Tab-separated table of C-alpha atoms in Angstrom:
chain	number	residue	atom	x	y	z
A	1	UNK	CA	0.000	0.000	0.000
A	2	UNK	CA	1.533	3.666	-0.917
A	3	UNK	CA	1.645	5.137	1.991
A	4	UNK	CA	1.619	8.876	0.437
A	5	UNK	CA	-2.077	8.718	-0.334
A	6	UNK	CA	-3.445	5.402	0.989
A	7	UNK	CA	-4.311	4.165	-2.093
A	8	UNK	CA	-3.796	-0.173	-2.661
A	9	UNK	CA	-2.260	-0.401	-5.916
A	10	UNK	CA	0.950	2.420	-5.540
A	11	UNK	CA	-0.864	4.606	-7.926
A	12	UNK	CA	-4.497	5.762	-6.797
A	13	UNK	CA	-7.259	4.480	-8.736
A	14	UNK	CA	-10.285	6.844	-8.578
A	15	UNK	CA	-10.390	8.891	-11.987
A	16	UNK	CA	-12.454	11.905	-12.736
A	17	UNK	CA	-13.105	12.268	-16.055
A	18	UNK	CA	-15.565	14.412	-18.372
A	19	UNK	CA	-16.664	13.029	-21.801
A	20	UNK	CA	-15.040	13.251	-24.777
A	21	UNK	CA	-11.433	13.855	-22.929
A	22	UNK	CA	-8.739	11.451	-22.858
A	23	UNK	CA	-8.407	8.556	-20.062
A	24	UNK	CA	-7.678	10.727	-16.838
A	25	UNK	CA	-4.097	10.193	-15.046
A	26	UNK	CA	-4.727	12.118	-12.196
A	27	UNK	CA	-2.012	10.204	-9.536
A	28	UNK	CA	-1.047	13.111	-8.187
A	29	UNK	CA	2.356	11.812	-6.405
A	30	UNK	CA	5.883	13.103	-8.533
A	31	UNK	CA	7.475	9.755	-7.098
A	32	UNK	CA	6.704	6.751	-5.164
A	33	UNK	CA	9.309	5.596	-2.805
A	34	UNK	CA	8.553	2.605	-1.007
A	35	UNK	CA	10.303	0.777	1.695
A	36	UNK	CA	10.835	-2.387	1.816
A	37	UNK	CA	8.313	-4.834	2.943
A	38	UNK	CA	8.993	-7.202	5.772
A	39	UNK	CA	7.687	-9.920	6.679
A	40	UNK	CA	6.954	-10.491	9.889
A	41	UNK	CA	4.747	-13.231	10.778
A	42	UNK	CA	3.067	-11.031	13.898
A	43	UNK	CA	0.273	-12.491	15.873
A	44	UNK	CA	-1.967	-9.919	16.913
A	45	UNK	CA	-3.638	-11.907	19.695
A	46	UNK	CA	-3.205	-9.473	22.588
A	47	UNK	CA	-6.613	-8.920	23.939
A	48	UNK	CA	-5.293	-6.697	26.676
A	49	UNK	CA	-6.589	-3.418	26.816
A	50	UNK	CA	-4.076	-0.413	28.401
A	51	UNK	CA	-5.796	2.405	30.594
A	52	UNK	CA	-2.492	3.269	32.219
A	53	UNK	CA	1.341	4.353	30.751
A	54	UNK	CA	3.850	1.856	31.002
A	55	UNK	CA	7.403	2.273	31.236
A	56	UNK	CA	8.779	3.855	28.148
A	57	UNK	CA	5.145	3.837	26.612
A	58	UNK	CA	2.505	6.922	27.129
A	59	UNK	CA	-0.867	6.674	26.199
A	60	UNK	CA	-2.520	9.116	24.025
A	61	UNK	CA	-6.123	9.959	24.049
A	62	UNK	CA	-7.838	10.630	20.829
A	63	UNK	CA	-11.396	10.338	20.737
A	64	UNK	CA	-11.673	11.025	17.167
A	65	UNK	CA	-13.969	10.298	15.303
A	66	UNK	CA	-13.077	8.195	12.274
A	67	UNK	CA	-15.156	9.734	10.086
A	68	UNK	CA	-14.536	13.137	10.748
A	69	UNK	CA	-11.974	13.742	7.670
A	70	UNK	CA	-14.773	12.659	5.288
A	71	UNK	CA	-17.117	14.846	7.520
A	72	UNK	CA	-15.482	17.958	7.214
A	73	UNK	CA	-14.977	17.371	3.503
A	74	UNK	CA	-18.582	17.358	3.064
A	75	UNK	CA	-18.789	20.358	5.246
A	76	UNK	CA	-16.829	21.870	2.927
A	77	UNK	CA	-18.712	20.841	-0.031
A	78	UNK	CA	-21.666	21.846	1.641
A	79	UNK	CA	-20.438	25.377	2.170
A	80	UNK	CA	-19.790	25.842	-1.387
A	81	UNK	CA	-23.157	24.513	-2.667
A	82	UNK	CA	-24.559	26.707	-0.109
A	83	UNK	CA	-22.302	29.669	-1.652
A	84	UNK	CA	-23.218	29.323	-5.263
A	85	UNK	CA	-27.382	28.028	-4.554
A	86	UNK	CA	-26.830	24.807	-5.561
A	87	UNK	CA	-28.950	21.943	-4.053
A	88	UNK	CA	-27.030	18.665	-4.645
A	89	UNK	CA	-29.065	15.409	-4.063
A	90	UNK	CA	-26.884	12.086	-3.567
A	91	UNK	CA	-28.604	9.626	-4.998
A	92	UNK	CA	-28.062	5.663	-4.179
A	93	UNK	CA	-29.461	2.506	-5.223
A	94	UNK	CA	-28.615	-1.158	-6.274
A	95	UNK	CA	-27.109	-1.403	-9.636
A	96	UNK	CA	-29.640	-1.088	-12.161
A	97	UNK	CA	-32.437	0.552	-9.979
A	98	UNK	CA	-33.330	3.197	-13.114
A	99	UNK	CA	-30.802	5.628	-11.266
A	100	UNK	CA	-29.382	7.244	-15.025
A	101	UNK	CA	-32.659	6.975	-16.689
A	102	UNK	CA	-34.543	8.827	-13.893
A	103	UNK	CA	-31.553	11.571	-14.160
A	104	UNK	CA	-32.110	11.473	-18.347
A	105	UNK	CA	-35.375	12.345	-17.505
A	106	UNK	CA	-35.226	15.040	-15.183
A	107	UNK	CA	-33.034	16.902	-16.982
A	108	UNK	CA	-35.677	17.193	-19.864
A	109	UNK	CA	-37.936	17.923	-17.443
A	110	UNK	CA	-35.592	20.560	-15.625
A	111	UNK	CA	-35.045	21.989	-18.771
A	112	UNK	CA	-35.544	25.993	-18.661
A	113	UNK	CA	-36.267	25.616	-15.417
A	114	UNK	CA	-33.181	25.358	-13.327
A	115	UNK	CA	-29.826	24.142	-14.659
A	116	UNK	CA	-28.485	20.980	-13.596
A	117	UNK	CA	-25.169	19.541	-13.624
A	118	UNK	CA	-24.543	15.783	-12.705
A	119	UNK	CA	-21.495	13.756	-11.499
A	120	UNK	CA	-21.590	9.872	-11.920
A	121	UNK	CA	-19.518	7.502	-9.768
A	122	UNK	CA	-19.084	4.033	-11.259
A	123	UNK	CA	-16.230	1.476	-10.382
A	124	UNK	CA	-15.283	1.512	-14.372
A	125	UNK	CA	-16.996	3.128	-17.747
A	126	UNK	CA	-17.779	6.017	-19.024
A	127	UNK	CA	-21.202	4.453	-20.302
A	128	UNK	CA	-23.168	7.006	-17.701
A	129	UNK	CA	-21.687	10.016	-18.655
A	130	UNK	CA	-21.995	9.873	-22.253
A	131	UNK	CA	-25.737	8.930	-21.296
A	132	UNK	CA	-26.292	12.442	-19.585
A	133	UNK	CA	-24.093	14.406	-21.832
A	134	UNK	CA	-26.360	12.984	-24.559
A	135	UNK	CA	-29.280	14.649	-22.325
A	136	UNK	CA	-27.952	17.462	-22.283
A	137	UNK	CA	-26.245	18.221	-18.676
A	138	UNK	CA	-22.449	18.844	-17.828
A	139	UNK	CA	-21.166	15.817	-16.167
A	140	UNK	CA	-17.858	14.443	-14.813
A	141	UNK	CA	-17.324	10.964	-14.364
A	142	UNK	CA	-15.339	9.565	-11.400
A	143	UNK	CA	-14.129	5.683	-11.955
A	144	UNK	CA	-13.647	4.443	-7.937
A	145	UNK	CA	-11.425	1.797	-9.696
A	146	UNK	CA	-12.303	-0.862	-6.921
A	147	UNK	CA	-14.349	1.356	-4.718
A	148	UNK	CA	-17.501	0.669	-3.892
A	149	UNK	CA	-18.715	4.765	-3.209
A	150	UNK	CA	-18.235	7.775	-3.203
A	151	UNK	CA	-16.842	9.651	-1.117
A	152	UNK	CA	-16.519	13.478	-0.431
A	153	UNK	CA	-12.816	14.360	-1.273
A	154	UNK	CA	-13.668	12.782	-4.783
A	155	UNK	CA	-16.843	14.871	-5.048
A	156	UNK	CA	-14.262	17.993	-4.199
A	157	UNK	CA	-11.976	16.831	-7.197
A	158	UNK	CA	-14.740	16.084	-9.465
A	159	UNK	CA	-16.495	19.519	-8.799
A	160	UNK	CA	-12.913	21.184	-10.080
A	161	UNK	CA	-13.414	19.555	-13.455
A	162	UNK	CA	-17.339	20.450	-13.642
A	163	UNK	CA	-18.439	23.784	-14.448
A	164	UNK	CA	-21.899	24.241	-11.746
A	165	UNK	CA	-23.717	26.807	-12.225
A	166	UNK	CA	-25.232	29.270	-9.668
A	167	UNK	CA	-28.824	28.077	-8.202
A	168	UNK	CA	-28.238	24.742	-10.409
A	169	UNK	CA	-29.733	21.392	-9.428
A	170	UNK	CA	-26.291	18.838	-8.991
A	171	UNK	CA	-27.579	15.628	-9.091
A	172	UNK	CA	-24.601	12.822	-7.643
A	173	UNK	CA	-24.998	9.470	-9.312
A	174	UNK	CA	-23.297	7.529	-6.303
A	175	UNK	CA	-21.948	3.978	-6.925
A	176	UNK	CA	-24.702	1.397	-7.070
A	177	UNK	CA	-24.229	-0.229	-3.777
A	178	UNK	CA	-26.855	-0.594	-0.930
A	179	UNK	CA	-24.228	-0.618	1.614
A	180	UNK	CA	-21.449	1.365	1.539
A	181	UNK	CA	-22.488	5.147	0.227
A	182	UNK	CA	-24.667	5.270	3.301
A	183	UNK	CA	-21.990	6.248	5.861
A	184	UNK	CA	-20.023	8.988	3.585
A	185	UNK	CA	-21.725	12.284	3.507
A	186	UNK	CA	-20.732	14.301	0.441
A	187	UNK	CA	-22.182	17.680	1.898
A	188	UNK	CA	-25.359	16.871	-0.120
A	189	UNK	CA	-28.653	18.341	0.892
A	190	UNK	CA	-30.767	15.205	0.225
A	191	UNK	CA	-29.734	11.428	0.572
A	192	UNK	CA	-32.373	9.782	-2.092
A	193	UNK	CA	-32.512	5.577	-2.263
A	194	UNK	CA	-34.195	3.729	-5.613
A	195	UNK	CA	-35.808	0.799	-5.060
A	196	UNK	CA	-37.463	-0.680	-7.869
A	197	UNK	CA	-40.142	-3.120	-8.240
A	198	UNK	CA	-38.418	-5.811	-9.416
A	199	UNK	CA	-36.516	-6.125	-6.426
A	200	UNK	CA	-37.501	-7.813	-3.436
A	201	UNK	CA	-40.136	-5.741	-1.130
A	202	UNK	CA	-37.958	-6.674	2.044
A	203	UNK	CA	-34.606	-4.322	0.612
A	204	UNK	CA	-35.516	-2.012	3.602
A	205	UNK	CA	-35.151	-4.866	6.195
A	206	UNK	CA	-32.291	-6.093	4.653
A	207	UNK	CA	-30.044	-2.953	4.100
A	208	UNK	CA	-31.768	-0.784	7.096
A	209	UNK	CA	-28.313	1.265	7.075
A	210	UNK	CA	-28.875	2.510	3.800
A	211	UNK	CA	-32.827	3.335	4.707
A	212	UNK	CA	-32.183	5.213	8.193
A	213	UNK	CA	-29.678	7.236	6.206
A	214	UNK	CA	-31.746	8.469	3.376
A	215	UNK	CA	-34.632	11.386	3.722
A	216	UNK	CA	-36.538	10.330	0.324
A	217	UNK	CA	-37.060	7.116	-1.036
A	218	UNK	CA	-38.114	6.477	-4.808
A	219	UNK	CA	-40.242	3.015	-6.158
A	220	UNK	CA	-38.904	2.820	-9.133
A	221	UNK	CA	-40.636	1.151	-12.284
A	222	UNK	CA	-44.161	1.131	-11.140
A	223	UNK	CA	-45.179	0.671	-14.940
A	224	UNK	CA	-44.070	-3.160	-14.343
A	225	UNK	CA	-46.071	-3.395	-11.358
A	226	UNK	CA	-48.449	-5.875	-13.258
A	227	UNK	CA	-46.065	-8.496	-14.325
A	228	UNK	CA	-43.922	-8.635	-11.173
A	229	UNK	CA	-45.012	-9.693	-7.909
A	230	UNK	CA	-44.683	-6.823	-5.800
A	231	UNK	CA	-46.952	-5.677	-3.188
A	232	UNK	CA	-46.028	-1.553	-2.794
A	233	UNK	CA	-48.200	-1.445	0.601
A	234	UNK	CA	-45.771	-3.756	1.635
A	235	UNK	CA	-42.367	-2.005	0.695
A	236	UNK	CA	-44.058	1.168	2.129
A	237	UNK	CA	-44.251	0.006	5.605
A	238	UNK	CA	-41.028	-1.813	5.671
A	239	UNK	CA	-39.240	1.560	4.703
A	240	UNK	CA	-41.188	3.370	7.310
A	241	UNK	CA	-40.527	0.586	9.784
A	242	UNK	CA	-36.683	1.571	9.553
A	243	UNK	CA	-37.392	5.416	9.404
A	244	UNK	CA	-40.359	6.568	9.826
A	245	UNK	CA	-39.331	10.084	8.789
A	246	UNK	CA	-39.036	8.744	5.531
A	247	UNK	CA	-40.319	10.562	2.049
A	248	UNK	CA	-41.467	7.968	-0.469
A	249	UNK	CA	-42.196	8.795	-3.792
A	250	UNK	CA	-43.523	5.636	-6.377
A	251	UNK	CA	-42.346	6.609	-9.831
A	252	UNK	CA	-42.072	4.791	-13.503
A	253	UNK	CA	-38.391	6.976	-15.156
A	254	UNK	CA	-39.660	5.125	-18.009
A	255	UNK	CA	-42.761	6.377	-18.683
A	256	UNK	CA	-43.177	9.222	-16.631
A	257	UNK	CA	-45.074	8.164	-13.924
A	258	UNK	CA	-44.617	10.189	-10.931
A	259	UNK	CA	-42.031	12.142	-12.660
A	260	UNK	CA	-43.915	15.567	-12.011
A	261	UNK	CA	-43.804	14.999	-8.028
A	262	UNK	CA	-40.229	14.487	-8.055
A	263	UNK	CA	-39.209	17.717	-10.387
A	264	UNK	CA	-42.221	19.927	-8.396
A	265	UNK	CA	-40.202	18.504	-5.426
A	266	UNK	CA	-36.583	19.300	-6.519
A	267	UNK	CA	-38.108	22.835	-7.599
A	268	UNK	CA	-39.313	23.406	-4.486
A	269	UNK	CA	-36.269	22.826	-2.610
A	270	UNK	CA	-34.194	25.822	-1.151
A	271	UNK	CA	-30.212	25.138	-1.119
B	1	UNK	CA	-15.869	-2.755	1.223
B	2	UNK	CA	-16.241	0.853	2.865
B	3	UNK	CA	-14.254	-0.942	5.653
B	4	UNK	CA	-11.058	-0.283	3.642
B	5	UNK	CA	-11.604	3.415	3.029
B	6	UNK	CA	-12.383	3.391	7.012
B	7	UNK	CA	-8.949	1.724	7.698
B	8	UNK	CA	-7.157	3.709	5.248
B	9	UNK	CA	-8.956	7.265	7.363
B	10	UNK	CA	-7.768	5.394	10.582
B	11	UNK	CA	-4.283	4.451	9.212
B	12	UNK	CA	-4.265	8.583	8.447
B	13	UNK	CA	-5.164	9.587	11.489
B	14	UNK	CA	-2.618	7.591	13.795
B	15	UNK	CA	0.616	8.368	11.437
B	16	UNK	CA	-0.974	12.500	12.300
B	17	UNK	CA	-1.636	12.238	15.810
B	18	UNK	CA	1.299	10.615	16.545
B	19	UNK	CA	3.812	12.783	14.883
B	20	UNK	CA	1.944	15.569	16.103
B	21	UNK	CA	2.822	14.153	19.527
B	22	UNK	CA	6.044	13.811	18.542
B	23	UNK	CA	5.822	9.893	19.523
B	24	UNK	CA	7.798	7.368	18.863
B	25	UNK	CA	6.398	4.114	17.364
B	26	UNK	CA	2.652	3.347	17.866
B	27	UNK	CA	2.237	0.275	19.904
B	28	UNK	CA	-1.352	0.072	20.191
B	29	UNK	CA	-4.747	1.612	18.794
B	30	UNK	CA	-7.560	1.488	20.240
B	31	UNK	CA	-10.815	1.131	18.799
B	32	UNK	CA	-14.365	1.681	19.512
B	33	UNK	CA	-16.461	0.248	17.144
B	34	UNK	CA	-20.479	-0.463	17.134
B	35	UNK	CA	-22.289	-3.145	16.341
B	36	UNK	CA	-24.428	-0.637	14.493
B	37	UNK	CA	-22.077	1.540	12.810
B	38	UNK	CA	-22.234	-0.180	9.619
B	39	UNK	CA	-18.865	-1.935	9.903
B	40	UNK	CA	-18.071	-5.424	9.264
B	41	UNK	CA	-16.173	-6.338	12.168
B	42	UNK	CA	-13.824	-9.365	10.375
B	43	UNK	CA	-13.805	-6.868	7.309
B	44	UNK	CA	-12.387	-4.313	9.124
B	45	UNK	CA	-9.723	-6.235	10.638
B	46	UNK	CA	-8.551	-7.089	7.137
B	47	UNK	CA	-8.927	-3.948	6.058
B	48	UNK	CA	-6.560	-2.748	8.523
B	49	UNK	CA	-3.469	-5.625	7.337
B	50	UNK	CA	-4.256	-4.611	4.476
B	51	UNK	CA	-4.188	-0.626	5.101
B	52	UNK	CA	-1.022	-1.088	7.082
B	53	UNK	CA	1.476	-3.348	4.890
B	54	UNK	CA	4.699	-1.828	4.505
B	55	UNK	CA	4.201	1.130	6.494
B	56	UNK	CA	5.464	2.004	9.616
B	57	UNK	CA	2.409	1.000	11.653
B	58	UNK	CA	2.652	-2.721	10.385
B	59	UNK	CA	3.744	-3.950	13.464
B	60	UNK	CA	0.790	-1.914	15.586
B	61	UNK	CA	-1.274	-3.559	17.130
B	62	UNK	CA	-5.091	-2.557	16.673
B	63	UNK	CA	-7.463	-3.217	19.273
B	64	UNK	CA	-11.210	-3.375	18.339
B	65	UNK	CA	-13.651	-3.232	21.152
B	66	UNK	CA	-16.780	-4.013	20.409
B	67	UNK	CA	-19.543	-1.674	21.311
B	68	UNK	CA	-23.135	-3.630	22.306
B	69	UNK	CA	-26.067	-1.003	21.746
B	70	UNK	CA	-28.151	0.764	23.837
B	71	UNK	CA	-31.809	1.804	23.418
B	72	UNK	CA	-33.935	3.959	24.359
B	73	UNK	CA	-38.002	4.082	23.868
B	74	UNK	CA	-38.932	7.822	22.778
B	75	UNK	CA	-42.159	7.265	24.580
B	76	UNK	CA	-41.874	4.844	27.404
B	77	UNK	CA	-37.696	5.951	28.021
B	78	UNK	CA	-37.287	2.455	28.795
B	79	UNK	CA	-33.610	0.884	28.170
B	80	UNK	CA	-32.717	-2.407	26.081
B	81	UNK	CA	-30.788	-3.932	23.880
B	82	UNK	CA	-32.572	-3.420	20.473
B	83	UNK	CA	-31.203	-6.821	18.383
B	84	UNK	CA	-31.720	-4.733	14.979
B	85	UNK	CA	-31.912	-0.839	14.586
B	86	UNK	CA	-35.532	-0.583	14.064
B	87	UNK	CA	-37.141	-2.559	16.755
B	88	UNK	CA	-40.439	-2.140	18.952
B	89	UNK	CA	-39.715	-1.586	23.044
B	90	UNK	CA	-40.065	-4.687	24.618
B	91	UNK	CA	-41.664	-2.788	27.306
B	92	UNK	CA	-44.519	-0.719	26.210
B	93	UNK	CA	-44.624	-2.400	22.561
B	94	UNK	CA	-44.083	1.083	20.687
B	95	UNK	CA	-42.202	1.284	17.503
B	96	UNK	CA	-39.334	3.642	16.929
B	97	UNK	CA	-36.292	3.598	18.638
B	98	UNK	CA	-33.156	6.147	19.585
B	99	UNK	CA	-30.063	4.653	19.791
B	100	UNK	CA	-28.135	5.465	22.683
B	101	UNK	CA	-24.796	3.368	22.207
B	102	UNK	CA	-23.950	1.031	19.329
B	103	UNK	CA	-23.296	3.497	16.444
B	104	UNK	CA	-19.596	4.930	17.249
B	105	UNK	CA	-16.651	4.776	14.920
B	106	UNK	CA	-14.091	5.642	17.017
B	107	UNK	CA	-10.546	6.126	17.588
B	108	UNK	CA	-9.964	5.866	21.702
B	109	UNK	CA	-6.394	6.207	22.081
B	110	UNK	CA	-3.035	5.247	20.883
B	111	UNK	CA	-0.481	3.335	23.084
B	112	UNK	CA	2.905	4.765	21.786
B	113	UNK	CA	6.804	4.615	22.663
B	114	UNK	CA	8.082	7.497	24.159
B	115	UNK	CA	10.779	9.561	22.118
B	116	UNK	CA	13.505	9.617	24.483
């Protein structure tokens, strides 16, 4: 592991990249020195726990929370939304949810009413962010390599590369991942989670985390409702069984179902 | 696999606090960690082997304790041990639940060598 920047494979893996531009380099060390590696065959099987110094040892007492450095990096990013009047809506799901198409459509129906800007976190591709430059929004593209979210340092890098404008709308595409995005604030305003209807009704109760964490929850693809077996009374109360604070929204991307909630919604919303 | 980018921000921490204490070599971390924090326990410890190869906290020794929640009923204020995080109280049978202990993320304390 480099021990500059953390990163697991000596050069650092998450790329930001727009459309159209070539592959992204952006390891951002001049050298990597490493020392060399031993190999000690250490048994970490003390159980002890230390309240007290010892001789030639002195205990320090941190407190910190671990989080914190991803905390204040969303502060950050919070404080320049907040600056510039732009409301930026993190929005998480399991892969193929309707997470890009529901962003397709809402900048159509955005259109002359608010400008939008979009990053999209993937692992690898740039198959997203051609899909919403097609639709007419700036976008950057960060690649987490073998990351599994997003975090707010890479939303800092990413919003470098992307021009927002004032009062926009910044929709964040985060990895799609039930787990992992819920614990890394990006200094968004909203924390959104897709379900669709042709996953399991019981997604709340499995993945609570990702439930308690979000304020707004879409169902997603209500124009299959008829040919899957999926009982939305039932996902309803689930999600409100893990927060009850929760605002649910049932939608079809597709067809347009719903759609007008959600944009009245987003319109509504002060940064 | 968050549990890597958390023992990558813990690995960053230590190497800062301790050279800001001007310490010698970290013996010992210690963790708090809930079972409701989102973490993977066995993860975690991998994570951190993994986080730690080749640098100079390889040999450190990281100690994760384990923190059982706490809950309380927002309308009864009865305490128990909720077994997921939304639960009902066992006493008065109300849903909802505020978590009192079980969700920290915490670095304690370092154990470190003294810089003669």
């Amino acid at each position: 592991m480099c021990e500059t920047c953390g990163c697991g494979q000596g050069s650092n893996p998450v790329r930001i990249t727009k459309p159209g531009e070539p592959e992204a380099s952006p390891h951002h060390h001049e050298a990597h020195s490493h020392g060399h590696h031993h190999d000690h065959d250490h048994d970490h099987d003390h159980g002890h726990s230390h309240d007290h110094d010892h001789a030639g040892q002195r205990l320090i007492r941190l407190e910190e929370d671990i989080l914190s450095k991803n905390n204040l990096m969303a502060s950050r990013n919070s404080g320049y939304f907040e600056a510039k009047g732009v409301v930026a809506l993190n929005l998480m799901s399991s892969p193929g949810s309707g997470k890009t198409t529901l962003l397709e459509k809402s900048i159509k129906a955005l259109e002359g009413k608010r400008p939008v800007a979009v990053i999209e976190g993937d692992q690898q591709t740039l198959n997203d962010a051609e899909r919403i430059e097609k639709a007419g929004a700036p976008v950057v593209q960060i690649n987490t390599g073998n990351g599994c979210h997003l975090d707010a340092e890479m939303i800092r890098r990413a919003l470098e590369k992307l021009e927002v404008q004032e009062h926009s709308v910044l929709f964040i595409e985060n990895v799609g991942n039930l787990v992992c995005p819920s614990l890394f604030e990006l200094g968004e305003k909203h924390r959104v989670v897709i379900i669709s209807v042709t996953e399991g009704e019981d997604k709340p109760l499995k993945y609570p985390t990702m439930f308690e964490h979000a304020d707004t929850c879409i169902i997603n693809k209500i124009d299959l409702l008829p040919y899957v077996n999926f009982d939305l009374a039932l996902v309803r109360k689930f999600a409100l069984t893990v927060n009850p604070h929760l605002r649910i929204m049932e939608m079809s991307a597709q067809t347009g179902e719903g759609l007008e909630d959600w944009i009245r919604w987003i319109l509504d919303l002060k940064p | 696999m968050h549990e890597l980018s958390i023992a990558i921000s813990i690995v960053d921490t230590v190497l800062k606090q301790a050279e800001a204490a001007s310490a010698g070599p970290v013996s010992e971390v210690n963790l708090d960690i809930g079972v409701f924090s989102g973490i993977e326990f066995e993860s975690l410890k991998f994570s951190l082997d993994v986080a730690t190869k080749g640098s100079i906290l390889e040999k450190t020794v990281f100690n994760i304790h384990r923190v059982e929640a706490v809950a309380e009923c927002p309308t009864c204020h009865h305490l128990y041990t909720p077994e997921r995080v939304f639960s009902h109280c066992p006493e008065c049978s109300q849903p909802g639940i505020r978590l009192i202990r079980g969700t920290e993320l915490q670095i304690k304390s370092l154990l470190v060598e003294q810089n003669e």
